[in-house]
XYZ file of C-alpha atoms in Angstrom:
494
model
C 122.047 61.089 96.122
C 120.417 64.432 95.328
C 122.643 67.206 93.974
C 123.370 69.489 96.939
C 123.822 72.395 94.516
C 120.322 71.997 93.176
C 117.630 71.073 95.747
C 115.096 69.979 93.137
C 111.737 68.230 93.582
C 113.369 64.841 94.197
C 115.465 66.107 97.101
C 114.121 65.840 100.672
C 112.247 68.975 101.757
C 114.775 71.458 103.184
C 114.581 72.132 106.923
C 113.351 75.685 107.464
C 113.679 78.327 110.167
C 111.088 81.120 110.201
C 111.765 84.366 112.028
C 108.781 86.622 112.618
C 106.538 83.556 112.836
C 103.936 85.424 114.908
C 103.806 88.359 112.482
C 101.488 88.912 109.551
C 103.437 87.002 106.891
C 105.255 84.567 109.154
C 102.037 83.257 110.710
C 100.721 82.540 107.207
C 103.981 81.175 105.817
C 104.481 78.465 108.466
C 101.351 76.412 107.578
C 102.210 76.729 103.874
C 105.692 75.326 104.512
C 104.240 72.505 106.600
C 101.754 71.682 103.841
C 104.684 71.466 101.408
C 106.367 68.906 103.668
C 109.097 71.096 105.173
C 110.214 70.541 108.776
C 109.840 73.969 110.404
C 111.414 75.651 113.414
C 110.344 79.100 114.634
C 112.577 81.687 116.309
C 110.343 83.637 118.696
C 110.818 85.982 121.610
C 107.592 84.870 123.274
C 106.563 81.192 122.867
C 103.182 82.094 124.402
C 102.269 83.994 121.232
C 103.170 80.964 119.136
C 100.839 78.694 121.104
C 97.838 80.686 119.869
C 98.308 79.201 116.388
C 96.752 75.811 115.525
C 100.021 74.603 113.943
C 102.177 75.374 117.009
C 102.461 71.707 118.060
C 103.827 70.762 114.623
C 106.860 73.049 114.648
C 110.068 73.275 116.613
C 110.512 76.324 118.828
C 113.658 78.301 119.553
C 113.399 81.134 122.021
C 115.544 84.122 121.165
C 115.940 87.465 119.476
C 117.591 88.446 116.187
C 119.692 90.983 118.131
C 121.156 88.168 120.265
C 123.850 86.315 118.281
C 123.946 83.332 120.634
C 120.212 82.589 120.415
C 120.261 83.102 116.634
C 123.159 80.656 116.257
C 121.349 78.005 118.326
C 118.136 78.438 116.334
C 119.978 78.034 113.000
C 121.677 74.780 113.932
C 120.768 72.051 111.422
C 118.699 74.426 109.254
C 118.868 74.444 105.434
C 116.733 77.505 104.637
C 116.254 80.527 106.914
C 113.370 82.957 106.339
C 114.123 86.478 107.557
C 110.754 88.196 108.052
C 111.477 90.653 110.860
C 111.894 94.419 110.876
C 111.790 97.292 113.334
C 109.315 99.440 111.408
C 107.242 101.576 113.765
C 109.594 101.193 116.749
C 111.038 104.703 116.652
C 113.578 106.894 114.858
C 116.445 104.424 115.372
C 114.855 101.551 113.472
C 117.303 101.748 110.545
C 120.310 101.071 112.768
C 118.437 98.310 114.586
C 117.553 96.595 111.315
C 121.122 96.952 110.049
C 122.632 95.326 113.143
C 120.046 92.541 113.239
C 120.659 91.651 109.567
C 124.435 91.512 110.117
C 124.029 89.237 113.123
C 121.643 86.955 111.251
C 123.853 86.703 108.170
C 126.991 86.006 110.193
C 125.334 83.329 112.294
C 123.672 81.721 109.271
C 127.059 81.378 107.600
C 128.629 79.942 110.764
C 125.790 77.400 111.089
C 126.162 76.207 107.483
C 122.749 77.462 106.342
C 122.404 76.987 102.577
C 119.813 79.662 101.804
C 118.385 82.873 103.288
C 115.033 84.181 102.007
C 114.167 87.786 102.806
C 111.065 89.796 101.910
C 111.864 93.465 101.377
C 110.218 96.408 99.666
C 109.918 97.253 95.986
C 112.098 100.295 95.278
C 111.572 102.914 92.539
C 113.708 102.887 89.411
C 116.235 105.686 88.916
C 115.774 107.258 92.373
C 118.973 107.666 94.450
C 118.777 105.682 97.670
C 119.315 108.811 99.785
C 115.999 110.156 98.433
C 114.003 107.077 99.421
C 111.830 106.969 102.510
C 113.603 105.603 105.626
C 111.355 102.542 105.375
C 112.356 101.617 101.808
C 115.956 102.655 102.378
C 116.209 100.324 105.371
C 114.583 97.424 103.510
C 117.048 97.855 100.652
C 120.013 97.972 103.035
C 118.926 94.822 104.885
C 118.733 93.044 101.530
C 122.281 94.119 100.651
C 123.621 93.008 104.042
C 122.127 89.539 103.637
C 123.304 89.217 100.024
C 126.845 89.986 101.215
C 126.696 87.532 104.133
C 128.311 84.628 102.281
C 125.051 82.641 102.400
C 123.104 82.418 99.091
C 120.199 84.793 99.569
C 116.963 85.480 97.703
C 115.706 89.013 98.340
C 112.066 89.351 97.279
C 110.922 92.942 96.739
C 107.169 93.521 96.959
C 104.950 96.585 97.050
C 101.428 96.699 98.507
C 100.386 93.242 99.753
C 96.647 92.593 99.480
C 95.301 90.488 102.343
C 93.349 91.020 105.529
C 95.773 92.063 108.283
C 98.428 93.486 105.950
C 99.249 97.023 107.129
C 99.156 98.397 103.571
C 95.814 96.743 102.845
C 94.272 97.847 106.151
C 95.255 101.453 105.450
C 93.577 101.163 102.032
C 90.502 99.575 103.626
C 90.000 102.194 106.302
C 90.642 105.193 104.040
C 88.167 103.954 101.436
C 85.419 102.855 103.814
C 85.447 105.844 106.121
C 85.602 108.679 103.596
C 83.073 108.825 100.731
C 84.715 112.117 99.676
C 88.468 112.331 100.135
C 90.746 115.338 99.886
C 93.986 113.425 99.458
C 97.709 114.067 99.026
C 99.168 113.895 95.547
C 100.712 110.477 96.249
C 97.324 108.913 95.431
C 98.365 109.380 91.787
C 101.537 107.321 92.274
C 101.588 104.022 90.381
C 102.167 100.798 92.264
C 101.954 97.063 91.556
C 100.010 95.319 94.341
C 100.291 91.579 94.876
C 97.965 89.111 96.616
C 99.336 87.592 99.802
C 98.627 84.146 98.343
C 101.117 84.805 95.532
C 103.700 86.190 97.956
C 103.507 83.017 100.050
C 103.698 80.792 96.972
C 106.971 82.468 95.955
C 108.353 82.356 99.503
C 107.725 78.611 99.713
C 109.156 78.066 96.223
C 112.375 79.867 97.149
C 113.236 77.030 99.558
C 114.248 74.987 96.506
C 116.163 77.631 94.547
C 119.530 76.439 93.202
C 122.086 77.264 95.863
C 124.163 79.409 93.504
C 121.325 81.935 93.146
C 122.207 85.038 95.184
C 120.200 88.032 94.023
C 117.100 90.191 94.402
C 113.800 89.567 92.592
C 110.898 91.955 92.009
C 107.498 90.387 92.662
C 104.132 91.935 91.868
C 100.642 91.120 90.682
C 99.293 91.497 87.124
C 97.813 95.006 87.710
C 99.712 98.304 87.705
C 97.448 100.969 89.231
C 97.531 104.260 91.088
C 96.580 104.384 94.738
C 93.443 106.276 93.708
C 92.537 103.420 91.351
C 92.996 100.939 94.204
C 90.622 102.914 96.435
C 87.980 103.068 93.730
C 88.306 99.368 92.915
C 88.128 98.500 96.608
C 84.896 100.517 96.838
C 83.457 98.630 93.863
C 84.361 95.209 95.260
C 83.009 96.158 98.714
C 79.800 97.461 97.062
C 80.298 100.966 98.333
C 79.145 104.071 96.454
C 81.771 105.463 94.099
C 84.393 107.440 96.027
C 85.243 111.012 95.041
C 89.011 111.493 95.349
C 90.386 115.046 95.148
C 94.214 115.195 95.256
C 95.802 118.359 96.646
C 99.523 119.284 96.608
C 99.771 120.765 100.111
C 99.896 117.629 102.260
C 103.490 116.585 102.956
C 104.212 112.953 103.901
C 104.383 114.003 107.551
C 101.016 115.774 107.413
C 99.629 112.858 105.400
C 100.657 110.397 108.116
C 98.891 112.530 110.732
C 95.825 112.598 108.509
C 95.924 108.808 108.017
C 96.365 108.344 111.779
C 93.299 110.517 112.402
C 91.093 108.764 109.837
C 92.193 105.169 110.380
C 93.105 103.008 113.404
C 96.459 102.053 111.820
C 99.089 103.245 114.338
C 100.762 106.503 113.345
C 104.247 105.029 113.832
C 103.358 102.466 111.161
C 101.295 104.751 108.912
C 104.021 107.369 108.492
C 106.679 105.139 106.872
C 104.012 103.527 104.694
C 102.818 106.926 103.485
C 106.370 108.131 102.882
C 106.991 105.050 100.753
C 104.186 106.104 98.398
C 106.018 109.194 97.173
C 107.709 107.286 94.354
C 106.407 104.905 91.718
C 107.095 101.278 92.662
C 106.599 98.946 89.701
C 108.414 95.684 88.953
C 111.350 96.038 86.570
C 111.710 92.295 85.938
C 109.912 88.989 86.455
C 112.908 86.688 86.696
C 111.502 84.791 89.695
C 109.118 83.028 87.267
C 112.127 81.092 85.884
C 112.502 79.395 89.268
C 108.995 79.578 90.779
C 106.487 79.447 87.885
C 103.121 81.141 88.373
C 100.072 78.900 88.952
C 98.232 77.541 85.886
C 95.485 80.161 86.227
C 98.028 82.980 86.613
C 98.676 85.526 89.345
C 95.626 86.814 91.177
C 94.228 90.040 89.648
C 93.653 92.947 92.015
C 89.854 92.644 92.121
C 90.012 88.929 92.950
C 92.622 89.566 95.651
C 90.386 92.270 97.157
C 87.386 89.927 97.186
C 89.381 87.252 98.995
C 90.634 89.792 101.526
C 87.033 90.789 102.246
C 85.781 87.259 102.887
C 83.749 86.681 106.053
C 85.725 86.053 109.250
C 84.317 82.512 109.527
C 85.415 81.463 106.051
C 88.891 80.231 106.940
C 91.273 78.518 104.574
C 92.794 81.282 102.415
C 96.055 83.075 103.326
C 94.161 86.330 102.756
C 91.725 85.465 105.551
C 92.033 87.114 108.979
C 93.737 85.339 111.868
C 92.997 85.747 115.587
C 96.592 86.884 116.062
C 96.293 89.772 113.585
C 96.572 93.281 115.089
C 93.398 94.750 116.617
C 93.139 97.380 113.870
C 92.801 94.692 111.172
C 89.445 93.544 109.697
C 88.042 97.047 109.543
C 85.706 97.989 112.386
C 84.056 94.605 112.773
C 81.240 94.591 115.360
C 80.612 91.433 117.378
C 78.174 90.357 120.078
C 79.236 87.195 121.955
C 76.963 85.186 124.274
C 77.658 81.990 126.212
C 75.271 80.128 128.512
C 75.448 76.808 130.376
C 72.293 74.815 129.603
C 70.534 72.297 131.841
C 69.952 69.936 128.931
C 71.900 67.402 126.921
C 73.796 68.687 123.859
C 71.405 66.737 121.622
C 68.398 68.498 123.162
C 70.073 71.883 122.788
C 70.782 71.148 119.134
C 67.130 70.222 118.616
C 66.216 73.650 119.942
C 68.670 75.229 117.513
C 67.269 73.220 114.606
C 63.780 74.325 115.541
C 64.599 78.000 115.066
C 62.457 78.155 111.937
C 59.302 77.433 113.882
C 57.561 80.750 113.721
C 60.422 82.821 115.086
C 60.300 81.262 118.579
C 64.077 81.645 118.864
C 63.993 85.393 118.323
C 63.496 88.140 120.877
C 60.996 90.986 120.391
C 58.815 89.142 117.788
C 56.783 92.263 116.872
C 59.967 94.159 116.056
C 61.273 91.313 113.897
C 57.917 91.058 112.132
C 57.850 94.815 111.451
C 61.389 94.635 110.106
C 60.382 91.738 107.834
C 57.345 93.587 106.477
C 59.427 96.700 105.767
C 62.057 94.596 104.039
C 59.451 92.868 101.871
C 57.920 96.258 100.979
C 61.224 97.351 99.376
C 61.721 94.070 97.531
C 63.651 92.143 100.189
C 63.170 88.620 101.458
C 60.825 89.552 104.285
C 60.223 86.798 106.839
C 59.855 83.850 104.455
C 60.964 80.690 106.277
C 61.933 78.640 103.228
C 61.958 75.208 104.917
C 59.711 72.869 106.955
C 60.470 72.981 110.660
C 60.909 69.210 110.976
C 63.557 68.946 108.273
C 67.238 68.937 109.266
C 69.063 72.167 108.563
C 71.043 72.233 105.328
C 73.366 74.744 103.701
C 71.279 77.064 101.533
C 68.109 76.901 103.676
C 66.409 80.232 104.338
C 65.358 81.110 107.870
C 63.493 84.378 107.754
C 66.018 86.840 106.391
C 68.914 84.540 107.305
C 70.495 82.054 104.908
C 72.217 78.904 106.224
C 75.829 79.316 105.107
C 77.285 76.264 106.854
C 76.054 73.611 109.247
C 77.855 70.891 111.203
C 75.076 68.720 112.725
C 74.894 68.771 116.511
C 77.842 71.164 116.709
C 77.723 74.406 114.742
C 75.488 76.595 112.576
C 76.432 79.723 110.632
C 73.786 82.015 109.146
C 74.299 84.954 106.797
C 71.897 87.888 106.835
C 70.079 88.688 103.585
C 68.865 92.064 104.787
C 69.994 95.038 102.663
C 72.497 96.172 105.292
C 75.517 98.426 104.609
C 77.859 95.480 105.132
C 77.685 91.692 105.581
C 76.370 90.158 108.817
C 76.489 86.649 110.258
C 75.089 84.735 113.202
C 77.150 81.803 114.474
C 75.713 79.265 116.955
C 77.756 76.469 118.541
C 76.791 73.603 120.869
C 79.324 71.844 123.121
C 79.413 69.576 126.175
C 80.060 71.150 129.568
C 81.736 68.050 131.042
C 78.949 67.427 133.586
C 76.214 66.012 131.380
C 74.886 69.410 130.325
C 75.613 71.619 127.364
C 77.136 74.989 126.537
C 75.417 77.350 124.110
C 77.618 79.872 122.291
C 76.266 82.582 120.048
C 78.174 85.184 118.087
C 76.702 87.931 115.928
C 79.125 89.605 113.507
C 78.611 92.748 111.435
C 81.260 94.176 109.102
C 80.252 97.776 108.379
C 81.011 99.110 104.918
C 81.314 102.813 104.381
C 80.204 105.672 106.599
C 76.585 104.449 106.609
C 77.748 101.045 107.792
C 79.697 102.531 110.680
C 76.703 104.575 111.790
C 74.571 101.442 111.553
C 77.170 99.506 113.551
C 77.174 102.071 116.353
C 73.388 102.003 116.468
C 73.310 98.204 116.389
C 75.758 97.980 119.272
C 73.369 100.012 121.405
C 70.486 97.539 121.005
C 72.557 94.350 120.504
C 72.254 93.395 124.150
C 68.473 93.483 123.991
C 68.091 91.627 120.685
C 70.833 89.010 120.830
C 70.618 88.546 124.580
C 66.931 87.718 124.229
C 67.694 85.381 121.333
C 70.131 83.357 123.438
C 67.660 83.194 126.352
C 64.880 81.919 124.090
C 66.928 79.115 122.543
C 68.203 78.005 125.960
C 64.726 78.154 127.489
C 63.325 76.009 124.700
C 66.034 73.378 125.190
C 65.562 73.275 128.975
C 61.794 73.058 128.644
C 62.170 70.105 126.303
C 64.607 68.414 128.678
C 62.188 68.833 131.587
C 59.443 66.860 129.839
C 59.460 63.221 131.127
C 60.387 60.674 128.471
């Protein structure tokens, strides 16, 4: 029998409860726990939100609220490890009291249910700063950690600073500030040092904490390998995103309150969320220890450096598979100001015939609308050293990843189902065209087309606004042409 005081690798995977499963970290933690073999149950207020995730059918569901002791107790029944990933940040001035009460309820009910481990993700706090001088956000995170540590249930409190990943509030604030302002007059907190960490490394530690020895009851600092100022992060983001170098001019006159108003004006991050984040940047937050590595060793290739974490966070929306990738359930202000144009048409042709029309898109641009405009754009692109309108493949050959279609490059192809193209035009931001073919249930087909543009910098946003104005004409005509070609082929006898 496995030692119950030491749930090592040979022990059965502990049964886990995840609170905040529909939030940023919770929605990424659940599939990681499932992949590690853990049975998972989710405590949610709205099961409808949970159903939007592809893993929803693989987890148990408990409807309730962390402020309701009875529903918390029922959700914790039979659980070994409970992940506490909820907070009231951005809900109003009383969030500290709300968080305090919720943590007490959770700790009490976890002890009553016989839970063997609580794992909580809090905030990295500055060294040598009295707690009364901390921002309400950090002060509340620290207090919740203390409440859980005193609950009588062995608790691991993980303290992290800026988390780098698409959808993370801290990362999205960094993204929007850097992309929208080529010249920034900024508060002095941009000179504050911090230790960002990639969301992939946060999740790895969270999963690893499920097997901590049960006697461990303490806080751990977690951070990435880079210690940088916020100004350094903005400049490195600009470099990774291929933006012109940003000019950052710190000034001493912007208080945290005025800074939060400024951030709310410049970015779409809600002001109620931006203010506590900005206030938390007043003090240096750098790891004082790395003791967690004794229990959850880093991967063989080490923790992700900041530049690599930024590149992963900026991956295209179709490139799923990394925890840093965006999810459909992320808040609407995540992913920058991504522009999309979606088209769907029912086609009077078999799916195979529609796919043949899609595969024939290299045949002299017959799939595109406004051929003279596309040709002019290709000639202009070639004149400045671009790819022009070179086709790069014979029309009769099946599409393959890497093929060039005009100024598009085939990024991925699933025969008879889906095609994803990446633009090679020198645009101020990446662009994709996704085409999907499906059955309509009545012998016909459904054509779906999605154009995506992720503007980078001020030029990209201006380009995005201009593109939205003519997107209906260009991409609407493109969809009509592909459908018309498929229906014309279907109408030919034999």
